[in-house]
């Protein structure tokens, strides 16, 4: 099959063989490329042994430079036209329904349905589609209606010629949300539309250590999420031709991203620090923020916001006073995790 599956791996000795096995078994004769990103456990040794058994497996060892660099390296070393990404602790399920090559002759991306499991194997969520062809005019709507399904590069098939033609890559300097930006930029540069597949082809495992990632980078959330907004704005400008509709979509998405940024700040810092960080985020987003869009977001929907109050000083105080429930709930979770 004309398909390369790219897997970045860092200290993944407990899951990497399961991931590679699933990729090798899912699609006949697909190339599997694993980038060992400076692992200090037995990941590299396991992969080297496995590559001697499976000629379709290519292993590249590098110094640790992060997942974005690893994915970019995988793209550059791939031999095939179609690209899939997966995480080292996930699985690809055997595909017997969706003919990738046939669909990719008509469309520029396939988005598979997927499920989420805890590391114990218990299923906790599913994200499924009806089989449908989405033309370019409706891609922005499709993204907004299924955002979580588009947030990761996994469970998708990309066209390498588009990636290379438009110099698309994962930004190694962006530590959060870089995969969303990559997907949005890719969608901005296609002209055949996408295919949503009802086939559940991917299992994404929820890593309990993921919360520490948020804690590490939350102060930069404003910058990282604003990159998503700029990429979405480009998508809308490219594919949405109704000016009023495009403006509304951008306003709504900016409000959601601003809400998410403020929420991360709210949970993790005290009031004085929050008011300062809020002001920084507000100044970044203020040209996009509209009251009607903000009122749809959970931190703001219970507030009686007037036009004259759409300023950082007024809103930040109201937000802090009105959402103590979320902070209490977050504190309880942190306390609970200490005993699990």
mmCIF file of N, CA and C in Angstrom, residues 220-283:
data_model
loop_
_atom_site.group_PDB
_atom_site.id
_atom_site.type_symbol
_atom_site.label_atom_id
_atom_site.label_comp_id
_atom_site.label_asym_id
_atom_site.label_seq_id
_atom_site.Cartn_x
_atom_site.Cartn_y
_atom_site.Cartn_z
ATOM 1 N N UNK A 220 2.077 29.776 28.885
ATOM 2 C CA UNK A 220 2.237 30.117 27.474
ATOM 3 C C UNK A 220 0.998 29.757 26.652
ATOM 4 N N UNK A 221 -0.073 29.340 27.337
ATOM 5 C CA UNK A 221 -1.274 28.920 26.643
ATOM 6 C C UNK A 221 -1.813 30.017 25.732
ATOM 7 N N UNK A 222 -1.688 31.250 26.160
ATOM 8 C CA UNK A 222 -2.177 32.385 25.378
ATOM 9 C C UNK A 222 -1.530 32.417 23.997
ATOM 10 N N UNK A 223 -0.225 32.238 23.956
ATOM 11 C CA UNK A 223 0.515 32.269 22.689
ATOM 12 C C UNK A 223 0.169 31.058 21.834
ATOM 13 N N UNK A 224 0.153 29.875 22.459
ATOM 14 C CA UNK A 224 -0.065 28.651 21.704
ATOM 15 C C UNK A 224 -1.469 28.583 21.105
ATOM 16 N N UNK A 225 -2.473 28.956 21.882
ATOM 17 C CA UNK A 225 -3.839 28.888 21.378
ATOM 18 C C UNK A 225 -4.110 29.976 20.354
ATOM 19 N N UNK A 226 -3.441 31.107 20.466
ATOM 20 C CA UNK A 226 -3.623 32.151 19.468
ATOM 21 C C UNK A 226 -3.090 31.701 18.110
ATOM 22 N N UNK A 227 -2.092 30.833 18.103
ATOM 23 C CA UNK A 227 -1.605 30.262 16.848
ATOM 24 C C UNK A 227 -2.702 29.427 16.180
ATOM 25 N N UNK A 228 -3.515 28.748 16.999
ATOM 26 C CA UNK A 228 -4.650 28.014 16.446
ATOM 27 C C UNK A 228 -5.646 28.960 15.792
ATOM 28 N N UNK A 229 -5.896 30.085 16.448
ATOM 29 C CA UNK A 229 -6.844 31.060 15.903
ATOM 30 C C UNK A 229 -6.362 31.585 14.553
ATOM 31 N N UNK A 230 -5.078 31.906 14.457
ATOM 32 C CA UNK A 230 -4.552 32.423 13.193
ATOM 33 C C UNK A 230 -4.654 31.373 12.082
ATOM 34 N N UNK A 231 -4.392 30.112 12.441
ATOM 35 C CA UNK A 231 -4.498 29.043 11.446
ATOM 36 C C UNK A 231 -5.952 28.827 11.031
ATOM 37 N N UNK A 232 -6.868 28.915 11.997
ATOM 38 C CA UNK A 232 -8.293 28.776 11.667
ATOM 39 C C UNK A 232 -8.765 29.944 10.807
ATOM 40 N N UNK A 233 -8.280 31.139 11.102
ATOM 41 C CA UNK A 233 -8.647 32.318 10.314
ATOM 42 C C UNK A 233 -8.231 32.135 8.851
ATOM 43 N N UNK A 234 -7.057 31.541 8.640
ATOM 44 C CA UNK A 234 -6.596 31.269 7.275
ATOM 45 C C UNK A 234 -7.508 30.247 6.602
ATOM 46 N N UNK A 235 -7.923 29.227 7.341
ATOM 47 C CA UNK A 235 -8.834 28.218 6.804
ATOM 48 C C UNK A 235 -10.147 28.860 6.361
ATOM 49 N N UNK A 236 -10.709 29.707 7.211
ATOM 50 C CA UNK A 236 -11.968 30.377 6.902
ATOM 51 C C UNK A 236 -11.803 31.304 5.702
ATOM 52 N N UNK A 237 -10.734 32.070 5.692
ATOM 53 C CA UNK A 237 -10.497 32.993 4.575
ATOM 54 C C UNK A 237 -10.371 32.250 3.247
ATOM 55 N N UNK A 238 -9.839 31.024 3.296
ATOM 56 C CA UNK A 238 -9.636 30.241 2.075
ATOM 57 C C UNK A 238 -10.922 29.597 1.573
ATOM 58 N N UNK A 239 -11.721 29.065 2.497
ATOM 59 C CA UNK A 239 -12.822 28.195 2.081
ATOM 60 C C UNK A 239 -14.225 28.748 2.322
ATOM 61 N N UNK A 240 -14.372 29.775 3.158
ATOM 62 C CA UNK A 240 -15.709 30.319 3.446
ATOM 63 C C UNK A 240 -15.874 31.635 2.685
ATOM 64 N N UNK A 241 -16.875 31.694 1.835
ATOM 65 C CA UNK A 241 -17.002 32.837 0.929
ATOM 66 C C UNK A 241 -18.113 33.808 1.334
ATOM 67 N N UNK A 242 -18.814 33.478 2.413
ATOM 68 C CA UNK A 242 -19.825 34.388 2.950
ATOM 69 C C UNK A 242 -19.173 35.198 4.064
ATOM 70 N N UNK A 243 -19.045 36.509 3.867
ATOM 71 C CA UNK A 243 -18.307 37.366 4.793
ATOM 72 C C UNK A 243 -18.910 37.355 6.190
ATOM 73 N N UNK A 244 -20.233 37.467 6.295
ATOM 74 C CA UNK A 244 -20.878 37.483 7.614
ATOM 75 C C UNK A 244 -20.656 36.159 8.356
ATOM 76 N N UNK A 245 -20.771 35.074 7.611
ATOM 77 C CA UNK A 245 -20.576 33.763 8.222
ATOM 78 C C UNK A 245 -19.136 33.584 8.682
ATOM 79 N N UNK A 246 -18.186 33.982 7.854
ATOM 80 C CA UNK A 246 -16.782 33.805 8.215
ATOM 81 C C UNK A 246 -16.423 34.631 9.449
ATOM 82 N N UNK A 247 -16.951 35.847 9.526
ATOM 83 C CA UNK A 247 -16.694 36.696 10.699
ATOM 84 C C UNK A 247 -17.247 36.060 11.963
ATOM 85 N N UNK A 248 -18.475 35.525 11.878
ATOM 86 C CA UNK A 248 -19.086 34.892 13.037
ATOM 87 C C UNK A 248 -18.302 33.664 13.486
ATOM 88 N N UNK A 249 -17.843 32.867 12.530
ATOM 89 C CA UNK A 249 -17.083 31.664 12.870
ATOM 90 C C UNK A 249 -15.783 32.024 13.582
ATOM 91 N N UNK A 250 -15.102 33.033 13.094
ATOM 92 C CA UNK A 250 -13.836 33.452 13.706
ATOM 93 C C UNK A 250 -14.081 34.030 15.098
ATOM 94 N N UNK A 251 -15.144 34.828 15.239
ATOM 95 C CA UNK A 251 -15.472 35.393 16.552
ATOM 96 C C UNK A 251 -15.787 34.294 17.564
ATOM 97 N N UNK A 252 -16.559 33.304 17.143
ATOM 98 C CA UNK A 252 -16.934 32.214 18.054
ATOM 99 C C UNK A 252 -15.717 31.384 18.454
ATOM 100 N N UNK A 253 -14.868 31.075 17.487
ATOM 101 C CA UNK A 253 -13.701 30.253 17.802
ATOM 102 C C UNK A 253 -12.716 31.018 18.670
ATOM 103 N N UNK A 254 -12.550 32.310 18.422
ATOM 104 C CA UNK A 254 -11.650 33.119 19.258
ATOM 105 C C UNK A 254 -12.154 33.181 20.694
ATOM 106 N N UNK A 255 -13.472 33.280 20.865
ATOM 107 C CA UNK A 255 -14.036 33.300 22.215
ATOM 108 C C UNK A 255 -13.770 31.976 22.935
ATOM 109 N N UNK A 256 -13.893 30.859 22.220
ATOM 110 C CA UNK A 256 -13.623 29.553 22.819
ATOM 111 C C UNK A 256 -12.168 29.426 23.250
ATOM 112 N N UNK A 257 -11.259 29.876 22.391
ATOM 113 C CA UNK A 257 -9.834 29.776 22.717
ATOM 114 C C UNK A 257 -9.465 30.708 23.863
ATOM 115 N N UNK A 258 -10.027 31.900 23.868
ATOM 116 C CA UNK A 258 -9.803 32.833 24.974
ATOM 117 C C UNK A 258 -10.337 32.241 26.269
ATOM 118 N N UNK A 259 -11.514 31.653 26.222
ATOM 119 C CA UNK A 259 -12.107 31.009 27.390
ATOM 120 C C UNK A 259 -11.201 29.894 27.910
ATOM 121 N N UNK A 260 -10.652 29.077 26.993
ATOM 122 C CA UNK A 260 -9.783 27.979 27.407
ATOM 123 C C UNK A 260 -8.491 28.506 28.036
ATOM 124 N N UNK A 261 -7.936 29.571 27.452
ATOM 125 C CA UNK A 261 -6.726 30.187 28.000
ATOM 126 C C UNK A 261 -6.962 30.689 29.416
ATOM 127 N N UNK A 262 -8.036 31.443 29.585
ATOM 128 C CA UNK A 262 -8.366 32.010 30.892
ATOM 129 C C UNK A 262 -8.646 30.907 31.911
ATOM 130 N N UNK A 263 -9.284 29.850 31.463
ATOM 131 C CA UNK A 263 -9.610 28.730 32.348
ATOM 132 C C UNK A 263 -8.337 28.090 32.913
ATOM 133 N N UNK A 264 -7.330 27.891 32.066
ATOM 134 C CA UNK A 264 -6.066 27.310 32.549
ATOM 135 C C UNK A 264 -5.403 28.237 33.562
ATOM 136 N N UNK A 265 -5.435 29.543 33.307
ATOM 137 C CA UNK A 265 -4.878 30.492 34.268
ATOM 138 C C UNK A 265 -5.663 30.441 35.577
ATOM 139 N N UNK A 266 -6.984 30.462 35.455
ATOM 140 C CA UNK A 266 -7.869 30.543 36.620
ATOM 141 C C UNK A 266 -7.634 29.395 37.591
ATOM 142 N N UNK A 267 -7.403 28.207 37.048
ATOM 143 C CA UNK A 267 -7.258 27.030 37.902
ATOM 144 C C UNK A 267 -5.937 26.988 38.654
ATOM 145 N N UNK A 268 -4.926 27.685 38.158
ATOM 146 C CA UNK A 268 -3.577 27.429 38.638
ATOM 147 C C UNK A 268 -2.886 28.581 39.355
ATOM 148 N N UNK A 269 -3.468 29.774 39.368
ATOM 149 C CA UNK A 269 -2.767 30.903 39.982
ATOM 150 C C UNK A 269 -3.707 31.688 40.886
ATOM 151 N N UNK A 270 -3.118 32.518 41.746
ATOM 152 C CA UNK A 270 -3.943 33.292 42.673
ATOM 153 C C UNK A 270 -4.552 34.505 41.967
ATOM 154 N N UNK A 271 -5.357 35.242 42.704
ATOM 155 C CA UNK A 271 -6.149 36.305 42.089
ATOM 156 C C UNK A 271 -5.286 37.389 41.444
ATOM 157 N N UNK A 272 -4.299 37.881 42.143
ATOM 158 C CA UNK A 272 -3.491 38.980 41.603
ATOM 159 C C UNK A 272 -2.771 38.559 40.330
ATOM 160 N N UNK A 273 -2.208 37.349 40.365
ATOM 161 C CA UNK A 273 -1.521 36.840 39.177
ATOM 162 C C UNK A 273 -2.513 36.600 38.044
ATOM 163 N N UNK A 274 -3.684 36.101 38.396
ATOM 164 C CA UNK A 274 -4.721 35.856 37.397
ATOM 165 C C UNK A 274 -5.116 37.141 36.683
ATOM 166 N N UNK A 275 -5.329 38.218 37.424
ATOM 167 C CA UNK A 275 -5.750 39.475 36.804
ATOM 168 C C UNK A 275 -4.689 39.991 35.833
ATOM 169 N N UNK A 276 -3.413 39.774 36.167
ATOM 170 C CA UNK A 276 -2.340 40.188 35.259
ATOM 171 C C UNK A 276 -2.311 39.326 33.998
ATOM 172 N N UNK A 277 -2.402 38.021 34.187
ATOM 173 C CA UNK A 277 -2.360 37.109 33.047
ATOM 174 C C UNK A 277 -3.597 37.280 32.166
ATOM 175 N N UNK A 278 -4.736 37.522 32.792
ATOM 176 C CA UNK A 278 -5.968 37.758 32.055
ATOM 177 C C UNK A 278 -5.796 38.975 31.135
ATOM 178 N N UNK A 279 -5.198 40.039 31.663
ATOM 179 C CA UNK A 279 -5.015 41.259 30.877
ATOM 180 C C UNK A 279 -4.135 41.006 29.654
ATOM 181 N N UNK A 280 -3.119 40.177 29.823
ATOM 182 C CA UNK A 280 -2.251 39.844 28.693
ATOM 183 C C UNK A 280 -3.035 39.089 27.620
ATOM 184 N N UNK A 281 -3.801 38.094 28.063
ATOM 185 C CA UNK A 281 -4.601 37.319 27.113
ATOM 186 C C UNK A 281 -5.648 38.191 26.435
ATOM 187 N N UNK A 282 -6.287 39.049 27.224
ATOM 188 C CA UNK A 282 -7.316 39.928 26.669
ATOM 189 C C UNK A 282 -6.742 40.833 25.576
ATOM 190 N N UNK A 283 -5.566 41.382 25.815
ATOM 191 C CA UNK A 283 -4.951 42.268 24.826
ATOM 192 C C UNK A 283 -4.581 41.522 23.549
#
